[in-house]
Coordinates of C-alpha atoms and ligand atoms in Angstrom, one line a residue:
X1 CA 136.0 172.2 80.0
X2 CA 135.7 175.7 80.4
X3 CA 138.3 177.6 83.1
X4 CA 137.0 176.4 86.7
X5 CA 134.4 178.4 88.8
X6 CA 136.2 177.1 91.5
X7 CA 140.0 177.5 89.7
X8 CA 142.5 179.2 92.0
X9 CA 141.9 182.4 89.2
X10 CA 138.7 182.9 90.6
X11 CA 140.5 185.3 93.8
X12 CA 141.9 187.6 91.0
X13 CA 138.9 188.2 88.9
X14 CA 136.4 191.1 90.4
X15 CA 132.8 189.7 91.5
X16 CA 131.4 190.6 87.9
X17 CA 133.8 188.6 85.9
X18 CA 133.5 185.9 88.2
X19 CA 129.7 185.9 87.9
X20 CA 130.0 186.0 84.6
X21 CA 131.7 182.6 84.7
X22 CA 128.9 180.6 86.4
X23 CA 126.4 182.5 84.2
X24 CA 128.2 181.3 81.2
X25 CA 129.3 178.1 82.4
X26 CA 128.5 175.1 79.9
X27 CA 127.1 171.6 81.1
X28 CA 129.0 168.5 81.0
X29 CA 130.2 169.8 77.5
X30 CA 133.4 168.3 76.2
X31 CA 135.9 170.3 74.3
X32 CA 136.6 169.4 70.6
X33 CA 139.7 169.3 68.6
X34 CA 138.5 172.4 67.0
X35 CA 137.7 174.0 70.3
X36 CA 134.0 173.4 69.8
X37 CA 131.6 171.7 72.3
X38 CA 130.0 168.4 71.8
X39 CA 127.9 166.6 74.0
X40 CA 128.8 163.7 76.4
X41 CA 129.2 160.6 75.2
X42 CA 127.7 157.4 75.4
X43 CA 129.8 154.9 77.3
X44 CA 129.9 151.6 75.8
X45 CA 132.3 148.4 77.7
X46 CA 133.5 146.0 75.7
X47 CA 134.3 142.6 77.8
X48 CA 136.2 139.8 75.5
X49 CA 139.6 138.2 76.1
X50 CA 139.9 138.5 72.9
X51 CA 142.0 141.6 71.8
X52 CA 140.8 141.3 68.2
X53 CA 137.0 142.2 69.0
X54 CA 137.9 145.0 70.6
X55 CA 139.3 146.1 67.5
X56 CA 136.6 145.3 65.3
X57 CA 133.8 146.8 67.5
X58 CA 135.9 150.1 67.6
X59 CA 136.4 150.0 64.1
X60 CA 132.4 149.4 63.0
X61 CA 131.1 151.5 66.0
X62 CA 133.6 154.2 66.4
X63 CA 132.0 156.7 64.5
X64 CA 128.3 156.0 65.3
X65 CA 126.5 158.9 67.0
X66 CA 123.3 158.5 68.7
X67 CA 121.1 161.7 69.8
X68 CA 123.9 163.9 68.7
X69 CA 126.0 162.1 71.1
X70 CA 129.3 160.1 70.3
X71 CA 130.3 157.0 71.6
X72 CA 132.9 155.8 73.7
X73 CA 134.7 153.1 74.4
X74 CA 136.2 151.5 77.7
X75 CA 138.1 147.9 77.4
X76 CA 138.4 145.1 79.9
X77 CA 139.9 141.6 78.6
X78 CA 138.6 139.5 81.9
X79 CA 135.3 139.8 83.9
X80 CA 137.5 140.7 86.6
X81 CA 138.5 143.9 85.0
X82 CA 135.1 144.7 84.0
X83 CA 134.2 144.5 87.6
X84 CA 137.2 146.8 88.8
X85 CA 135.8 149.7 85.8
X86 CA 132.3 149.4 86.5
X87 CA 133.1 150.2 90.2
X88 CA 134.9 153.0 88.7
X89 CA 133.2 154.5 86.4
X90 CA 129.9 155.3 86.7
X91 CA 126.9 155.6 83.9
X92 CA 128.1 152.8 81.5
X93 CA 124.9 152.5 79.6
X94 CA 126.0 149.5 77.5
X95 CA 128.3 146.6 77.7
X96 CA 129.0 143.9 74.8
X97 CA 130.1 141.2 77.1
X98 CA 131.5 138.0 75.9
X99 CA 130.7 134.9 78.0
X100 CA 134.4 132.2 78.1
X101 CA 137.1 134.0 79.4
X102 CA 138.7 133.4 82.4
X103 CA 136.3 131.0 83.2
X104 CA 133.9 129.3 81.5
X105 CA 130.9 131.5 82.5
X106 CA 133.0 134.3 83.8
X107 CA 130.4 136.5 81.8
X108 CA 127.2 135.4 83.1
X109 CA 128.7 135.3 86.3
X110 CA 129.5 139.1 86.1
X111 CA 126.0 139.6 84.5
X112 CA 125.2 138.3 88.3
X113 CA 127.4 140.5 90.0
X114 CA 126.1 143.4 88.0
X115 CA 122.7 143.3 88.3
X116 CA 122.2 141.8 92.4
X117 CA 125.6 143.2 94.2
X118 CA 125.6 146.4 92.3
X119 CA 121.7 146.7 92.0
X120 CA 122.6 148.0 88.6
X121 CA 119.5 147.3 86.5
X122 CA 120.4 150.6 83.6
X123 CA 122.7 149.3 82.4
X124 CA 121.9 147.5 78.9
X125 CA 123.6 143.8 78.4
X126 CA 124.5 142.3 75.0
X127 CA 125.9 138.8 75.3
X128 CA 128.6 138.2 72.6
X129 CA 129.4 134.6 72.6
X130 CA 131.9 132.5 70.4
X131 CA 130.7 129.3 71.8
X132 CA 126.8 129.1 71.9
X133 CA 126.9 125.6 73.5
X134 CA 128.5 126.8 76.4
X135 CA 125.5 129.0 77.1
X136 CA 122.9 128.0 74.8
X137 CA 120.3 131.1 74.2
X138 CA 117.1 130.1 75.6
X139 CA 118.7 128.7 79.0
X140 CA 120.4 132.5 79.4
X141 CA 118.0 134.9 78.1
X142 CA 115.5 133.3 80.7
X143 CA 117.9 132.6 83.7
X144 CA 119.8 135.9 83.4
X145 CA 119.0 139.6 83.3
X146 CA 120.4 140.4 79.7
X147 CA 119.2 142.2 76.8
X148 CA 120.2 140.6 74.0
X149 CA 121.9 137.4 72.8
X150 CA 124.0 137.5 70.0
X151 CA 125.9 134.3 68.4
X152 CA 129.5 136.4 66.8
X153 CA 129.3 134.4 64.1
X154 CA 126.3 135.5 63.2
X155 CA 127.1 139.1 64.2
X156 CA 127.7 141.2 60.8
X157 CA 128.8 145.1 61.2
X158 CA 124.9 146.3 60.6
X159 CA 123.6 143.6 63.6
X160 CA 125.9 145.2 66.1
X161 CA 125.4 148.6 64.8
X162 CA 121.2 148.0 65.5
X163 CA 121.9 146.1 68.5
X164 CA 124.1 148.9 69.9
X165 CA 121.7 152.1 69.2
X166 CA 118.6 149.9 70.4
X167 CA 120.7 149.3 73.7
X168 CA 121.4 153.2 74.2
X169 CA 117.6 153.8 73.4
X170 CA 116.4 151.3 75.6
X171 CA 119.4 153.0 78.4
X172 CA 118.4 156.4 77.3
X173 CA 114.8 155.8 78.1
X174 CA 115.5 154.0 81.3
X175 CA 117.9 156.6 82.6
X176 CA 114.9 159.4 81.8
X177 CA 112.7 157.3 84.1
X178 CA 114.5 157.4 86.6
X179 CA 116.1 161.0 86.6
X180 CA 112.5 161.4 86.6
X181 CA 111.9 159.2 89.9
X182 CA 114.6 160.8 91.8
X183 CA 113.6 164.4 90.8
X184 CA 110.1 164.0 91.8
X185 CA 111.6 162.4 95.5
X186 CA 113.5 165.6 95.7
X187 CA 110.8 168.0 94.9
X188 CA 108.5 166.2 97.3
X189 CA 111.4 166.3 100.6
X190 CA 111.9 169.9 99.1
X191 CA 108.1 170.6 99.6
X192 CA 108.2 169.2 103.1
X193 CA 111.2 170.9 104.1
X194 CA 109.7 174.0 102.8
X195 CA 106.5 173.7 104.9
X196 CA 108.0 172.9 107.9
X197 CA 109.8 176.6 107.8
X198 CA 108.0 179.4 109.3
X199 CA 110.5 182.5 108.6
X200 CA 109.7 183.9 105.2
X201 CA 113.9 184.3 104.4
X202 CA 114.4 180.9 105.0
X203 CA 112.1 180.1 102.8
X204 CA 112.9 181.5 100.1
X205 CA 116.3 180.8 100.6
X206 CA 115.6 176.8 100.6
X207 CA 113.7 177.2 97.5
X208 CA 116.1 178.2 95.6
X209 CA 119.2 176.1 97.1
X210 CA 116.6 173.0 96.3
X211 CA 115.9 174.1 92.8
X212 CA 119.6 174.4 91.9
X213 CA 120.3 170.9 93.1
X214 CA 116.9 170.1 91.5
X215 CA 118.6 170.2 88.3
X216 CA 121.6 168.6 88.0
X217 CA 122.9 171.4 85.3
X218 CA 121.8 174.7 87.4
X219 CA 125.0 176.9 88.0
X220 CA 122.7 179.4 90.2
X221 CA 118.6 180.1 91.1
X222 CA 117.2 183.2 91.5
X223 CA 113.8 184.0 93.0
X224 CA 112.7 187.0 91.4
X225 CA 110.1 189.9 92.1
X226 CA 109.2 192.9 90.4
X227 CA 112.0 195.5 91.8
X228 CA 110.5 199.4 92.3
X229 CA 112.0 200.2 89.3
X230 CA 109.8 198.1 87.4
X231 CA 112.4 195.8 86.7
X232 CA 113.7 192.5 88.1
X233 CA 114.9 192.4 92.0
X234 CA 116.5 189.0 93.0
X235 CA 114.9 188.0 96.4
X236 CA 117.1 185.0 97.0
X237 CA 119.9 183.4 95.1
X238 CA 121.9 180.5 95.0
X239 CA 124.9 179.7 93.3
X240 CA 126.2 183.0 93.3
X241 CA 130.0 184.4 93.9
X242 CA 129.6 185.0 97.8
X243 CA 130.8 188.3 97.5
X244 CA 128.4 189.4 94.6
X245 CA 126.0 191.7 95.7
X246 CA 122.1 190.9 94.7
X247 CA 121.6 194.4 92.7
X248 CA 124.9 193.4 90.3
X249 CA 123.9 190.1 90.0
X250 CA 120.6 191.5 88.0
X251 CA 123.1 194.1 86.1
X252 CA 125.3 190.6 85.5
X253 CA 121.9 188.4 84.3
X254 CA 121.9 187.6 80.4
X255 CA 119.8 190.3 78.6
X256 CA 117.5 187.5 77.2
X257 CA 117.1 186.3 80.4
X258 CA 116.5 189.2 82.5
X259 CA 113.5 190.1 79.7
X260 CA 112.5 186.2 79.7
X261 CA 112.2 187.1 84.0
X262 CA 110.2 189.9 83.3
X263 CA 107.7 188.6 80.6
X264 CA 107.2 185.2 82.7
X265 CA 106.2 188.0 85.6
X266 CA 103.9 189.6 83.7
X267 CA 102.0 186.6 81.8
X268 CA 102.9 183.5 84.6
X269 CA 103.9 181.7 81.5
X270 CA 106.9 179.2 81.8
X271 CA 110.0 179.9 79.9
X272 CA 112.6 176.9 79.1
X273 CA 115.7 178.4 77.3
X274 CA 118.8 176.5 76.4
X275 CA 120.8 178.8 79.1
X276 CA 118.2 179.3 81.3
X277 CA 114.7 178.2 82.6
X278 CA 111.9 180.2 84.1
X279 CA 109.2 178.9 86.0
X280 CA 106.5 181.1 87.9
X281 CA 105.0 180.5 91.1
X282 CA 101.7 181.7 91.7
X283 CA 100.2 182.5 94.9
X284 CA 96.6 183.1 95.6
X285 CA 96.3 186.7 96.7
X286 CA 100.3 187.8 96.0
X287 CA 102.4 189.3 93.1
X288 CA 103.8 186.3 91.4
X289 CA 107.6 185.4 91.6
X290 CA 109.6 184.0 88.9
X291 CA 112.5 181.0 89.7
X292 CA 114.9 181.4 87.2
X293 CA 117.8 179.0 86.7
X294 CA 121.0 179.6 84.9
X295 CA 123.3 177.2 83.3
X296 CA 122.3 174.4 81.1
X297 CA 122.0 172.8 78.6
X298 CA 118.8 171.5 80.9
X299 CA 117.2 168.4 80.2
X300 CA 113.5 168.0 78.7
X301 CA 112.9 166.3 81.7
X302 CA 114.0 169.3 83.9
X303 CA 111.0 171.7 83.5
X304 CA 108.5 169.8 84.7
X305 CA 110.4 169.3 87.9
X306 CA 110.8 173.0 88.1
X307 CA 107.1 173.8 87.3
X308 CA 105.9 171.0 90.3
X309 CA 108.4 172.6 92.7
X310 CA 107.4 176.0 92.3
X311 CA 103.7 174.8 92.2
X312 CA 104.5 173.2 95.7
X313 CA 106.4 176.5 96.6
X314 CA 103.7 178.3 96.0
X315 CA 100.7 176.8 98.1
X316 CA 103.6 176.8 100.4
X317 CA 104.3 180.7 100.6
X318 CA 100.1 180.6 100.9
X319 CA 100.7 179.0 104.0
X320 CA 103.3 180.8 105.6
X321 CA 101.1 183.8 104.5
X322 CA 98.6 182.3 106.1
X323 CA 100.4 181.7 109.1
X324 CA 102.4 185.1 109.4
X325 CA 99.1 186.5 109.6
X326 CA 97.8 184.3 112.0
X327 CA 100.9 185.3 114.4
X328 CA 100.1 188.9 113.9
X329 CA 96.7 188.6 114.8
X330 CA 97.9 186.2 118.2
X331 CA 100.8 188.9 119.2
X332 CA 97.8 191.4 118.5
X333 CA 95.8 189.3 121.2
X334 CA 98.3 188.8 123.4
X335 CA 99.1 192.6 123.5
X336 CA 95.0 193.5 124.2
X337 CA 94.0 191.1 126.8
X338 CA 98.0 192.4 128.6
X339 CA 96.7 195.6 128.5
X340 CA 93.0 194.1 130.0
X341 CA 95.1 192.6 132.9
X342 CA 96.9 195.7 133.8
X343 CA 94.1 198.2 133.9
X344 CA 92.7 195.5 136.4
X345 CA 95.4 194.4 138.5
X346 CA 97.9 197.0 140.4
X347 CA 101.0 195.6 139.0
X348 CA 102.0 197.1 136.3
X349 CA 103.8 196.3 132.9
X350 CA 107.1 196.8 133.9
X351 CA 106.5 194.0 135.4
X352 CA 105.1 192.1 133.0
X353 CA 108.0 193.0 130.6
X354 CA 110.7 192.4 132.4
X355 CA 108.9 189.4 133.2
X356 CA 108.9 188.1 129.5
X357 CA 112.7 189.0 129.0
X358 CA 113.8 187.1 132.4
X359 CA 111.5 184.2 130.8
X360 CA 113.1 184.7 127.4
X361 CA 117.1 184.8 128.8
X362 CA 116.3 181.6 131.0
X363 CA 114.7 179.2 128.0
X364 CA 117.7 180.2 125.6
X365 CA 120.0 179.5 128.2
X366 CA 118.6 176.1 129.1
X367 CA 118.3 175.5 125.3
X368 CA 121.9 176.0 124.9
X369 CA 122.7 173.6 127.8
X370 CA 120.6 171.0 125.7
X371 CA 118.6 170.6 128.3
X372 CA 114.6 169.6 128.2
X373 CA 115.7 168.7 124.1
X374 CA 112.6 167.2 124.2
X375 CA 110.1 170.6 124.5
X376 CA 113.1 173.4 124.2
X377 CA 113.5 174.5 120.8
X378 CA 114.2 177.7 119.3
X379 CA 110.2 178.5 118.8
X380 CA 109.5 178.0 122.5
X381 CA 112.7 180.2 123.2
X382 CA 111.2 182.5 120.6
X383 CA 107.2 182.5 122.1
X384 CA 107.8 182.5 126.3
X385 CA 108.6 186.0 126.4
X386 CA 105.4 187.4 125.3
X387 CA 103.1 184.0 126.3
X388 CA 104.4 185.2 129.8
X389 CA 102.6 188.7 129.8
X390 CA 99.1 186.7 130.0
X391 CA 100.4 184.6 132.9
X392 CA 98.0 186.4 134.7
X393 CA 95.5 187.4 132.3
X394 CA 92.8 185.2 134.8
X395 CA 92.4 188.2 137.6
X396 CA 90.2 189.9 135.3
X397 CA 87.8 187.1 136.8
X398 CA 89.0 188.4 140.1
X399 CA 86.2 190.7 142.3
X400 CA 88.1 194.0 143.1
X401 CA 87.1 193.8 146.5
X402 CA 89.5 190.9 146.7
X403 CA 92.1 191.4 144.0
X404 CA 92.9 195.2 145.7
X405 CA 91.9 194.4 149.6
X406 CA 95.1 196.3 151.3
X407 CA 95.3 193.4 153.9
X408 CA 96.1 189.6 154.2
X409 CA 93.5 187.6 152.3
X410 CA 91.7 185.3 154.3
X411 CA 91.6 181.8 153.3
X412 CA 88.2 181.9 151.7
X413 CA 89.3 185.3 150.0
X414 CA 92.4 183.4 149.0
X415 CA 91.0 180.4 147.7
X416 CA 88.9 182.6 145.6
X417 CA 92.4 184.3 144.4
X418 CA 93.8 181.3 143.4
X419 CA 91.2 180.8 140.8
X420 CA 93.0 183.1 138.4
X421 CA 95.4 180.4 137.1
X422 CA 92.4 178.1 136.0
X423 CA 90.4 181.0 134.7
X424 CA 93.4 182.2 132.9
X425 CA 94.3 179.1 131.3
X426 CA 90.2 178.9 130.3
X427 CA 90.3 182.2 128.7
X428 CA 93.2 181.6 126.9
X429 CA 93.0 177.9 126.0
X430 CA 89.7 179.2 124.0
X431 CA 91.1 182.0 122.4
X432 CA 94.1 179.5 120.9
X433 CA 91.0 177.7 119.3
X434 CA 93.4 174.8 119.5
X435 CA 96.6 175.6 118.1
X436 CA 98.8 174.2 119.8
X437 CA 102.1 176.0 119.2
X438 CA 101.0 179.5 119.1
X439 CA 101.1 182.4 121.6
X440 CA 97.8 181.5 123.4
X441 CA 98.2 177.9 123.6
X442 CA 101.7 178.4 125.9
X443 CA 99.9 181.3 127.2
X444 CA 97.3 179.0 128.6
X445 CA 99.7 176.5 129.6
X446 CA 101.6 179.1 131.8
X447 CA 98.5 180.8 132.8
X448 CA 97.4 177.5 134.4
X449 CA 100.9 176.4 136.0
X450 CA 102.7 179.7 137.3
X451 CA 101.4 178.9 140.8
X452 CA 102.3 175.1 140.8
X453 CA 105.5 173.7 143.1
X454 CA 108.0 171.8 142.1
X455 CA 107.5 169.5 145.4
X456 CA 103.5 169.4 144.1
X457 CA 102.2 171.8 147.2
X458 CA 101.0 174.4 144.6
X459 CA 98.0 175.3 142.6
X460 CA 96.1 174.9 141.1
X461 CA 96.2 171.3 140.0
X462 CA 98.7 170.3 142.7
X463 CA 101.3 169.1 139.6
X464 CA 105.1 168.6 140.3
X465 CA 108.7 167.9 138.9
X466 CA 108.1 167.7 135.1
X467 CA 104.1 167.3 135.2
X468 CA 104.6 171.2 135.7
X469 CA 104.7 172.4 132.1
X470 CA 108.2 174.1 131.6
X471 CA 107.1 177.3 130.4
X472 CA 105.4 177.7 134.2
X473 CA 108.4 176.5 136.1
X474 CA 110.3 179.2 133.7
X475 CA 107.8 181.8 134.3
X476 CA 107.3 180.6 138.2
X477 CA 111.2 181.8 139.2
X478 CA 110.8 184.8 137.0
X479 CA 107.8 185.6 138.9
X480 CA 108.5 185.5 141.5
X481 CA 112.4 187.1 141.4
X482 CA 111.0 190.5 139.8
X483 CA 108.2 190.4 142.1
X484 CA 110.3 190.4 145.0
X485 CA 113.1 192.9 143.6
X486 CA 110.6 195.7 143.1
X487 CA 108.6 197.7 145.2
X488 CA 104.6 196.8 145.3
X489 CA 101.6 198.8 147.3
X490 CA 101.9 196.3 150.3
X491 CA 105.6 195.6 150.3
X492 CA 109.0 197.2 150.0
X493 CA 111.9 195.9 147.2
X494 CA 113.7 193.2 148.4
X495 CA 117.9 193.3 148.3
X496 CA 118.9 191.3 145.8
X497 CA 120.8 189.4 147.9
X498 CA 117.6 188.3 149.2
X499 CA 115.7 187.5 146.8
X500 CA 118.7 185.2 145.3
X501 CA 119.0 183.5 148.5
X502 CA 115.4 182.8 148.5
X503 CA 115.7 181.0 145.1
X504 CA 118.5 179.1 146.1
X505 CA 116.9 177.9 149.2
X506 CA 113.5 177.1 147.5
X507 CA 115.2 175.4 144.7
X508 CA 114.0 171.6 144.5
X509 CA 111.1 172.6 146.7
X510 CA 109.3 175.8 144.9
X511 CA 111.0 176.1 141.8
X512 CA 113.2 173.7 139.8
X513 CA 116.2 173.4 140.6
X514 CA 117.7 173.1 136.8
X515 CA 115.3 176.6 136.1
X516 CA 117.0 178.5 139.1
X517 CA 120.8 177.6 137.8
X518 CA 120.0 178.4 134.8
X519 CA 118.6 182.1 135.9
X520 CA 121.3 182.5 138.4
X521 CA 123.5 181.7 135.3
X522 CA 121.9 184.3 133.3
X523 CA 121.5 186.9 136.3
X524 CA 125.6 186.2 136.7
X525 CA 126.7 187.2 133.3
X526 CA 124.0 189.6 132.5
X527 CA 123.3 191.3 135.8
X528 CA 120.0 191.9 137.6
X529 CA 119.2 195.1 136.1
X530 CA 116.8 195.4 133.3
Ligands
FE2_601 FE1 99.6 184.6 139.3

């Protein structure tokens, strides 16, 4: 094997030798006498008591190659030893098995063992028996999961040399299958994983750390774009030296793969070298990007796997397109029907900032007490801030005469005031156009249940303890703590003294009591002044 990408050396070399390690670095090669490379071999156990058949079947099958792959040879004289090295050694794809040794049916017994307790249904059986009335053919073959039933008398040098290649066809094949059935699980939890990620950088950083485990001979992925030099620029990478930077890993790239990159961009055509595999993912209105994996020698049954991945990949990046430009077009909306608000209302956005940051600080530090786990995640932490500046959005549906009156309200004025939470939510709840975990959609929710208590004595609805939504019990304490604090046309600032006394005390009544520690939390280690 070649000198270890992960050998103690690797410290000493710089990050472009070490690169060039991985990008070199053969498959499961092993080294010859003359220092060439030959492929694996085919692992073939031979079970007998008897030492001479061991002997013999090294002697007429030692040189046998099959698919330009040699054959080798593990020994175990008692079915208890065969048990011990199949644990052991995994990817036996044949085993000549003998049937009398320790016990009279010690082999079919292990034929048992092998194919229920170690599920292992690859592996090809050949029953070698000296004594074909102790386990007469027709009885096995149908009562036991073997392959092939072979009398040794009758066993001549050419039968076991057929019997043995049509085992590691039949293992070959089966092997292919299911390499094939695994590959395709992990490209589809790949594809899932993908779509459930909404940041384009981690996205494209799970692509490519699923395409090099994808293929069990990948030494690194890239995910490659044209660069503004007209040449290849690596978006994402795995497998790389950590301290390799992206633009040397392209000066590092084989020269007939860094052209192969750049062709596969230009035509979308798949390219499946010995040493590396390009597969192109298209997207419906972007530049194309190119996967390309280095290592190898890949498997036939690789590419395929490759090309379905970055097919999935692709309609994937379509959606978080999609998506990013959905977002845009919410924060857009968010930041028009803010600006609606103020020009209507007196408060102003300072408010309605600080607001949103108050919001933001108490959700991440409730989310990294662990509490609500159930709703409190990092998008919520990530949306509250700006949902918040519509929490009010509903006064535009206010009359002036009431929303600006320099006096109390009176109780018909003020019933009329309270319907800006239900308009608000209204307003908002149709601009989502039902999505539920965008801007709008907690905007609604916190439109609708800023004015509810805790205890149930608010409004609109009357909700309380955790029928309040928890983005309005957030936004309800932030509120109402930066309403107080500052100065309005009808009433001075409050000492903040005050104002934290009045949370305490309304805590459990007003607010909740978990939202107010948290803030007084945040308000302890950050200060009040924002
Ligand atoms: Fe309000």
């Amino acid at each position: 094997m070649s000198d270890g990408v992960n050998g103690g050396g690797m410290a000493e070399k710089s990050p472009r030798e070490s690169a060039g390690d991985v990008l070199e670095f053969a498959a499961e090669a092993e080294e010859s006498a003359d220092g060439g490379r030959r492929n694996p071999p085919w692992l073939i156990l031979i079970v007998d008591d008897d030492h001479e058949v061991h002997a013999i079947t090294r002697v007429v099958l030692g040189e046998m190659m099959f698919e330009e792959r040699p054959v080798r040879f593990l020994s175990a004289y008692t079915a208890r030893q065969a048990r011990s090295l199949l644990a052991e050694q995994p990817g036996i794809a044949a085993i000549l098995l003998d049937v009398v040794m320790e016990t009279d049916d010690a082999g079919l017994k292990l034929v048992r063992h092998i194919r229920e307790e170690m599920g292992n249904r690859q592996v090809r059986i050949i029953l070698r028996t000296g004594q074909p009335g102790q386990a007469p053919e027709r009885d096995v073959i149908l009562s036991y999961d073997i392959n092939d039933y072979k009398a040794k008398s009758e066993l001549t040098a050419q039968k076991l040399y057929t019997a043995a290649v049509a085992a590691l066809r039949s293992y070959q094949h089966i092997a292919a299958i299911e390499r094939g059935r695994q590959g395709l699980e992990r490209v589809m939890e790949a594809a899932d994983h993908l779509a459930g990620l909404h940041s384009r950088s981690q996205f494209l950083a799970g692509l490519v750390g699923r395409a090099a485990a994808l293929v069990t001979d990948a030494r690194s992925a890239l995910l490659c774009g044209v660069g503004e030099d007209g040449g290849p620029a690596i978006l994402a990478e795995a497998g790389l030296p950590p301290d390799l930077p992206p633009e040397a890993a392209i000066d590092i790239l084989p020269p007939e793969a860094a052209a192969d990159i750049m062709a596969a961009l230009a035509d979308g055509q798949t390219r499946w070298g010995a040493r590396h595999g390009i597969a192109v993912l298209r997207g419906r209105d972007a530049a194309p990007l190119a996967l390309c994996l280095l290592g190898g020698p890949f498997a036939e049954g690789d590419r395929p796997l490759v090309e379905l991945l970055c097919g999935k990949a692709a309609a994937g990046l379509d959606n978080l397109r999609l998506y990013e430009r959905l977002n845009q077009a919410q924060i857009a909306t968010v930041h028009a029907l803010g600006k609606l608000a103020e020009y209507k209302d007196e408060v102003t956005g300072d408010h309605v900032r600080r607001l949103g940051r108050w919001a933001t600080a108490i959700a991440r530090e409730l989310h990294a007490r662990n509490a609500f786990a159930d709703e409190l995640d990092d998008w919520f932490c990530d949306t509250i801030g700006l949902a918040s500046v519509l929490h009010d959005v509903g006064k535009v549906g206010i009359p002036d005469a009431i929303l600006r009156k320099p006096g109390r309200l009176d109780d018909g004025e003020m019933a009329v005031m309270r319907e800006h939470a239900a308009i608000g939510g209204s307003i908002l709840r149709d601009a989502s156009g039902g999505d539920r975990r965008g801007y709008l959609s907690m905007g609604a929710e916190i439109a609708e249940s800023h004015h509810e208590k805790f205890d149930g004595s608010g409004y609109p609805q009357g909700l309380a303890g955790d029928a309040i939504p928890l983005a309005g019990r957030i936004v309800a304490v932030a509120d109402v703590f930066d309403a107080l604090l500052h100065r309005r046309p009808y009433k001075k600032a409050w000492d903040i003294g005050e104002v934290l006394d009045l949370l305490r005390a309304e805590a459990g009544s007003h607010f909740d009591p978990r939202v107010v520690d948290a803030f007084l939390v945040v308000l302890e280690r950050d200060g009040a002044g924002v």
